[in-house]
């Protein structure tokens, strides 16, 4: 298990007047899951394990200050729909530049 980027509280301290949202990682949940799998003898070795939205280890949080209050509820609702679509498998986020370019052509233009 490897954690990279983000934090459970977001990185708003780095730019409270500029950062509107952060992707977060719940390190405690990641560590718990690794320990649980180890105790059960099910911890994968020699491979990378990816955890994400559907594992309750990452999410999107909004700036807790004035900037976050300016985000329209309809935008927050759309973000939640996208999160739900990723969790359900309806939407598969691109993982390479090539996949992103194709995704952008099909969905963002």
JSON list of C-alpha atoms in Angstrom, two decimals:
[
{"chain": "A", "resi": 1, "resn": "UNK", "atom": "CA", "xyz": [0.00, 0.00, 0.00]},
{"chain": "A", "resi": 2, "resn": "UNK", "atom": "CA", "xyz": [1.27, 3.44, -0.88]},
{"chain": "A", "resi": 3, "resn": "UNK", "atom": "CA", "xyz": [-0.28, 6.80, -0.18]},
{"chain": "A", "resi": 4, "resn": "UNK", "atom": "CA", "xyz": [0.44, 9.74, -2.40]},
{"chain": "A", "resi": 5, "resn": "UNK", "atom": "CA", "xyz": [-0.92, 13.27, -2.57]},
{"chain": "A", "resi": 6, "resn": "UNK", "atom": "CA", "xyz": [-3.80, 14.80, -0.68]},
{"chain": "A", "resi": 7, "resn": "UNK", "atom": "CA", "xyz": [-4.62, 14.54, 2.97]},
{"chain": "A", "resi": 8, "resn": "UNK", "atom": "CA", "xyz": [-7.74, 13.94, 5.00]},
{"chain": "A", "resi": 9, "resn": "UNK", "atom": "CA", "xyz": [-8.17, 17.67, 5.60]},
{"chain": "A", "resi": 10, "resn": "UNK", "atom": "CA", "xyz": [-7.20, 18.93, 2.16]},
{"chain": "A", "resi": 11, "resn": "UNK", "atom": "CA", "xyz": [-4.41, 21.29, 1.23]},
{"chain": "A", "resi": 12, "resn": "UNK", "atom": "CA", "xyz": [-6.37, 24.51, 1.65]},
{"chain": "A", "resi": 13, "resn": "UNK", "atom": "CA", "xyz": [-3.67, 26.03, 3.89]},
{"chain": "A", "resi": 14, "resn": "UNK", "atom": "CA", "xyz": [-1.48, 26.28, 0.77]},
{"chain": "A", "resi": 15, "resn": "UNK", "atom": "CA", "xyz": [-3.86, 28.68, -0.95]},
{"chain": "A", "resi": 16, "resn": "UNK", "atom": "CA", "xyz": [-7.04, 29.37, 1.03]},
{"chain": "A", "resi": 17, "resn": "UNK", "atom": "CA", "xyz": [-8.07, 32.08, -1.43]},
{"chain": "A", "resi": 18, "resn": "UNK", "atom": "CA", "xyz": [-7.33, 29.98, -4.52]},
{"chain": "A", "resi": 19, "resn": "UNK", "atom": "CA", "xyz": [-8.03, 26.29, -3.85]},
{"chain": "A", "resi": 20, "resn": "UNK", "atom": "CA", "xyz": [-11.73, 25.50, -4.20]},
{"chain": "A", "resi": 21, "resn": "UNK", "atom": "CA", "xyz": [-11.60, 21.73, -3.71]},
{"chain": "A", "resi": 22, "resn": "UNK", "atom": "CA", "xyz": [-9.16, 18.95, -2.85]},
{"chain": "A", "resi": 23, "resn": "UNK", "atom": "CA", "xyz": [-8.99, 15.25, -3.45]},
{"chain": "A", "resi": 24, "resn": "UNK", "atom": "CA", "xyz": [-8.40, 13.66, -0.07]},
{"chain": "A", "resi": 25, "resn": "UNK", "atom": "CA", "xyz": [-7.07, 10.35, 1.16]},
{"chain": "A", "resi": 26, "resn": "UNK", "atom": "CA", "xyz": [-8.13, 8.76, 4.42]},
{"chain": "A", "resi": 27, "resn": "UNK", "atom": "CA", "xyz": [-4.78, 7.38, 5.53]},
{"chain": "A", "resi": 28, "resn": "UNK", "atom": "CA", "xyz": [-6.30, 5.73, 8.58]},
{"chain": "A", "resi": 29, "resn": "UNK", "atom": "CA", "xyz": [-8.63, 3.66, 6.37]},
{"chain": "A", "resi": 30, "resn": "UNK", "atom": "CA", "xyz": [-5.76, 2.70, 4.05]},
{"chain": "A", "resi": 31, "resn": "UNK", "atom": "CA", "xyz": [-3.60, 1.55, 6.98]},
{"chain": "A", "resi": 32, "resn": "UNK", "atom": "CA", "xyz": [-6.53, -0.27, 8.60]},
{"chain": "A", "resi": 33, "resn": "UNK", "atom": "CA", "xyz": [-7.28, -2.15, 5.37]},
{"chain": "A", "resi": 34, "resn": "UNK", "atom": "CA", "xyz": [-3.62, -3.16, 4.94]},
{"chain": "A", "resi": 35, "resn": "UNK", "atom": "CA", "xyz": [-3.39, -4.38, 8.57]},
{"chain": "A", "resi": 36, "resn": "UNK", "atom": "CA", "xyz": [-6.68, -6.27, 8.28]},
{"chain": "A", "resi": 37, "resn": "UNK", "atom": "CA", "xyz": [-5.58, -8.02, 5.09]},
{"chain": "A", "resi": 38, "resn": "UNK", "atom": "CA", "xyz": [-2.22, -8.86, 6.67]},
{"chain": "A", "resi": 39, "resn": "UNK", "atom": "CA", "xyz": [-3.89, -10.33, 9.77]},
{"chain": "A", "resi": 40, "resn": "UNK", "atom": "CA", "xyz": [-6.17, -12.44, 7.57]},
{"chain": "A", "resi": 41, "resn": "UNK", "atom": "CA", "xyz": [-3.23, -13.61, 5.43]},
{"chain": "A", "resi": 42, "resn": "UNK", "atom": "CA", "xyz": [-4.74, -11.90, 2.40]},
{"chain": "A", "resi": 43, "resn": "UNK", "atom": "CA", "xyz": [-2.33, -9.00, 1.91]},
{"chain": "A", "resi": 44, "resn": "UNK", "atom": "CA", "xyz": [-1.17, -9.09, -1.73]},
{"chain": "A", "resi": 45, "resn": "UNK", "atom": "CA", "xyz": [2.59, -9.17, -2.17]},
{"chain": "A", "resi": 46, "resn": "UNK", "atom": "CA", "xyz": [4.63, -8.25, -5.19]},
{"chain": "A", "resi": 47, "resn": "UNK", "atom": "CA", "xyz": [1.87, -6.15, -6.72]},
{"chain": "A", "resi": 48, "resn": "UNK", "atom": "CA", "xyz": [0.34, -2.72, -6.46]},
{"chain": "A", "resi": 49, "resn": "UNK", "atom": "CA", "xyz": [-3.05, -2.42, -4.80]},
{"chain": "A", "resi": 50, "resn": "UNK", "atom": "CA", "xyz": [-5.15, 0.57, -5.78]},
{"chain": "A", "resi": 51, "resn": "UNK", "atom": "CA", "xyz": [-7.81, 1.91, -3.44]},
{"chain": "A", "resi": 52, "resn": "UNK", "atom": "CA", "xyz": [-10.13, 4.74, -4.23]},
{"chain": "A", "resi": 53, "resn": "UNK", "atom": "CA", "xyz": [-13.61, 6.20, -3.97]},
{"chain": "A", "resi": 54, "resn": "UNK", "atom": "CA", "xyz": [-15.38, 2.86, -3.71]},
{"chain": "A", "resi": 55, "resn": "UNK", "atom": "CA", "xyz": [-13.05, 1.76, -0.89]},
{"chain": "A", "resi": 56, "resn": "UNK", "atom": "CA", "xyz": [-13.92, 4.84, 1.19]},
{"chain": "A", "resi": 57, "resn": "UNK", "atom": "CA", "xyz": [-10.30, 5.98, 1.19]},
{"chain": "A", "resi": 58, "resn": "UNK", "atom": "CA", "xyz": [-10.60, 9.04, -1.03]},
{"chain": "A", "resi": 59, "resn": "UNK", "atom": "CA", "xyz": [-13.15, 11.71, -1.83]},
{"chain": "A", "resi": 60, "resn": "UNK", "atom": "CA", "xyz": [-13.50, 15.36, -2.83]},
{"chain": "A", "resi": 61, "resn": "UNK", "atom": "CA", "xyz": [-13.88, 18.05, -0.17]},
{"chain": "A", "resi": 62, "resn": "UNK", "atom": "CA", "xyz": [-14.59, 21.73, -0.70]},
{"chain": "A", "resi": 63, "resn": "UNK", "atom": "CA", "xyz": [-12.79, 24.74, 0.70]},
{"chain": "A", "resi": 64, "resn": "UNK", "atom": "CA", "xyz": [-14.24, 25.25, 4.20]},
{"chain": "A", "resi": 65, "resn": "UNK", "atom": "CA", "xyz": [-13.91, 29.03, 3.94]},
{"chain": "A", "resi": 66, "resn": "UNK", "atom": "CA", "xyz": [-15.67, 31.73, 1.98]},
{"chain": "A", "resi": 67, "resn": "UNK", "atom": "CA", "xyz": [-14.39, 30.42, -1.35]},
{"chain": "A", "resi": 68, "resn": "UNK", "atom": "CA", "xyz": [-16.07, 27.05, -0.80]},
{"chain": "A", "resi": 69, "resn": "UNK", "atom": "CA", "xyz": [-19.36, 28.75, 0.00]},
{"chain": "A", "resi": 70, "resn": "UNK", "atom": "CA", "xyz": [-19.32, 30.35, -3.46]},
{"chain": "A", "resi": 71, "resn": "UNK", "atom": "CA", "xyz": [-19.51, 26.96, -5.21]},
{"chain": "A", "resi": 72, "resn": "UNK", "atom": "CA", "xyz": [-23.06, 26.55, -6.51]},
{"chain": "A", "resi": 73, "resn": "UNK", "atom": "CA", "xyz": [-24.96, 23.56, -5.10]},
{"chain": "A", "resi": 74, "resn": "UNK", "atom": "CA", "xyz": [-25.66, 22.38, -8.66]},
{"chain": "A", "resi": 75, "resn": "UNK", "atom": "CA", "xyz": [-21.90, 22.03, -9.21]},
{"chain": "A", "resi": 76, "resn": "UNK", "atom": "CA", "xyz": [-21.52, 20.07, -5.97]},
{"chain": "A", "resi": 77, "resn": "UNK", "atom": "CA", "xyz": [-24.45, 17.86, -7.00]},
{"chain": "A", "resi": 78, "resn": "UNK", "atom": "CA", "xyz": [-22.83, 17.18, -10.40]},
{"chain": "A", "resi": 79, "resn": "UNK", "atom": "CA", "xyz": [-19.54, 16.28, -8.72]},
{"chain": "A", "resi": 80, "resn": "UNK", "atom": "CA", "xyz": [-21.42, 13.84, -6.45]},
{"chain": "A", "resi": 81, "resn": "UNK", "atom": "CA", "xyz": [-23.10, 12.27, -9.49]},
{"chain": "A", "resi": 82, "resn": "UNK", "atom": "CA", "xyz": [-19.67, 11.79, -11.08]},
{"chain": "A", "resi": 83, "resn": "UNK", "atom": "CA", "xyz": [-18.32, 10.24, -7.88]},
{"chain": "A", "resi": 84, "resn": "UNK", "atom": "CA", "xyz": [-21.32, 7.89, -7.74]},
{"chain": "A", "resi": 85, "resn": "UNK", "atom": "CA", "xyz": [-20.83, 6.99, -11.43]},
{"chain": "A", "resi": 86, "resn": "UNK", "atom": "CA", "xyz": [-17.17, 6.17, -10.80]},
{"chain": "A", "resi": 87, "resn": "UNK", "atom": "CA", "xyz": [-18.04, 3.99, -7.80]},
{"chain": "A", "resi": 88, "resn": "UNK", "atom": "CA", "xyz": [-20.73, 2.14, -9.76]},
{"chain": "A", "resi": 89, "resn": "UNK", "atom": "CA", "xyz": [-18.41, 1.62, -12.74]},
{"chain": "A", "resi": 90, "resn": "UNK", "atom": "CA", "xyz": [-20.64, 3.65, -15.07]},
{"chain": "A", "resi": 91, "resn": "UNK", "atom": "CA", "xyz": [-17.76, 6.12, -15.54]},
{"chain": "A", "resi": 92, "resn": "UNK", "atom": "CA", "xyz": [-14.17, 4.90, -15.78]},
{"chain": "A", "resi": 93, "resn": "UNK", "atom": "CA", "xyz": [-11.67, 7.74, -15.30]},
{"chain": "A", "resi": 94, "resn": "UNK", "atom": "CA", "xyz": [-8.74, 7.79, -17.73]},
{"chain": "A", "resi": 95, "resn": "UNK", "atom": "CA", "xyz": [-5.40, 6.65, -16.31]},
{"chain": "A", "resi": 96, "resn": "UNK", "atom": "CA", "xyz": [-3.03, 7.51, -19.15]},
{"chain": "A", "resi": 97, "resn": "UNK", "atom": "CA", "xyz": [-2.53, 10.60, -21.29]},
{"chain": "A", "resi": 98, "resn": "UNK", "atom": "CA", "xyz": [-3.83, 8.71, -24.32]},
{"chain": "A", "resi": 99, "resn": "UNK", "atom": "CA", "xyz": [-6.98, 7.65, -22.45]},
{"chain": "A", "resi": 100, "resn": "UNK", "atom": "CA", "xyz": [-7.46, 11.21, -21.20]},
{"chain": "A", "resi": 101, "resn": "UNK", "atom": "CA", "xyz": [-7.16, 12.69, -24.69]},
{"chain": "A", "resi": 102, "resn": "UNK", "atom": "CA", "xyz": [-9.80, 10.25, -25.96]},
{"chain": "A", "resi": 103, "resn": "UNK", "atom": "CA", "xyz": [-12.04, 10.97, -22.94]},
{"chain": "A", "resi": 104, "resn": "UNK", "atom": "CA", "xyz": [-11.66, 14.71, -23.50]},
{"chain": "A", "resi": 105, "resn": "UNK", "atom": "CA", "xyz": [-12.63, 14.38, -27.18]},
{"chain": "A", "resi": 106, "resn": "UNK", "atom": "CA", "xyz": [-15.69, 12.28, -26.37]},
{"chain": "A", "resi": 107, "resn": "UNK", "atom": "CA", "xyz": [-16.97, 14.01, -23.24]},
{"chain": "A", "resi": 108, "resn": "UNK", "atom": "CA", "xyz": [-15.49, 17.46, -22.73]},
{"chain": "A", "resi": 109, "resn": "UNK", "atom": "CA", "xyz": [-15.61, 19.20, -26.11]}
]
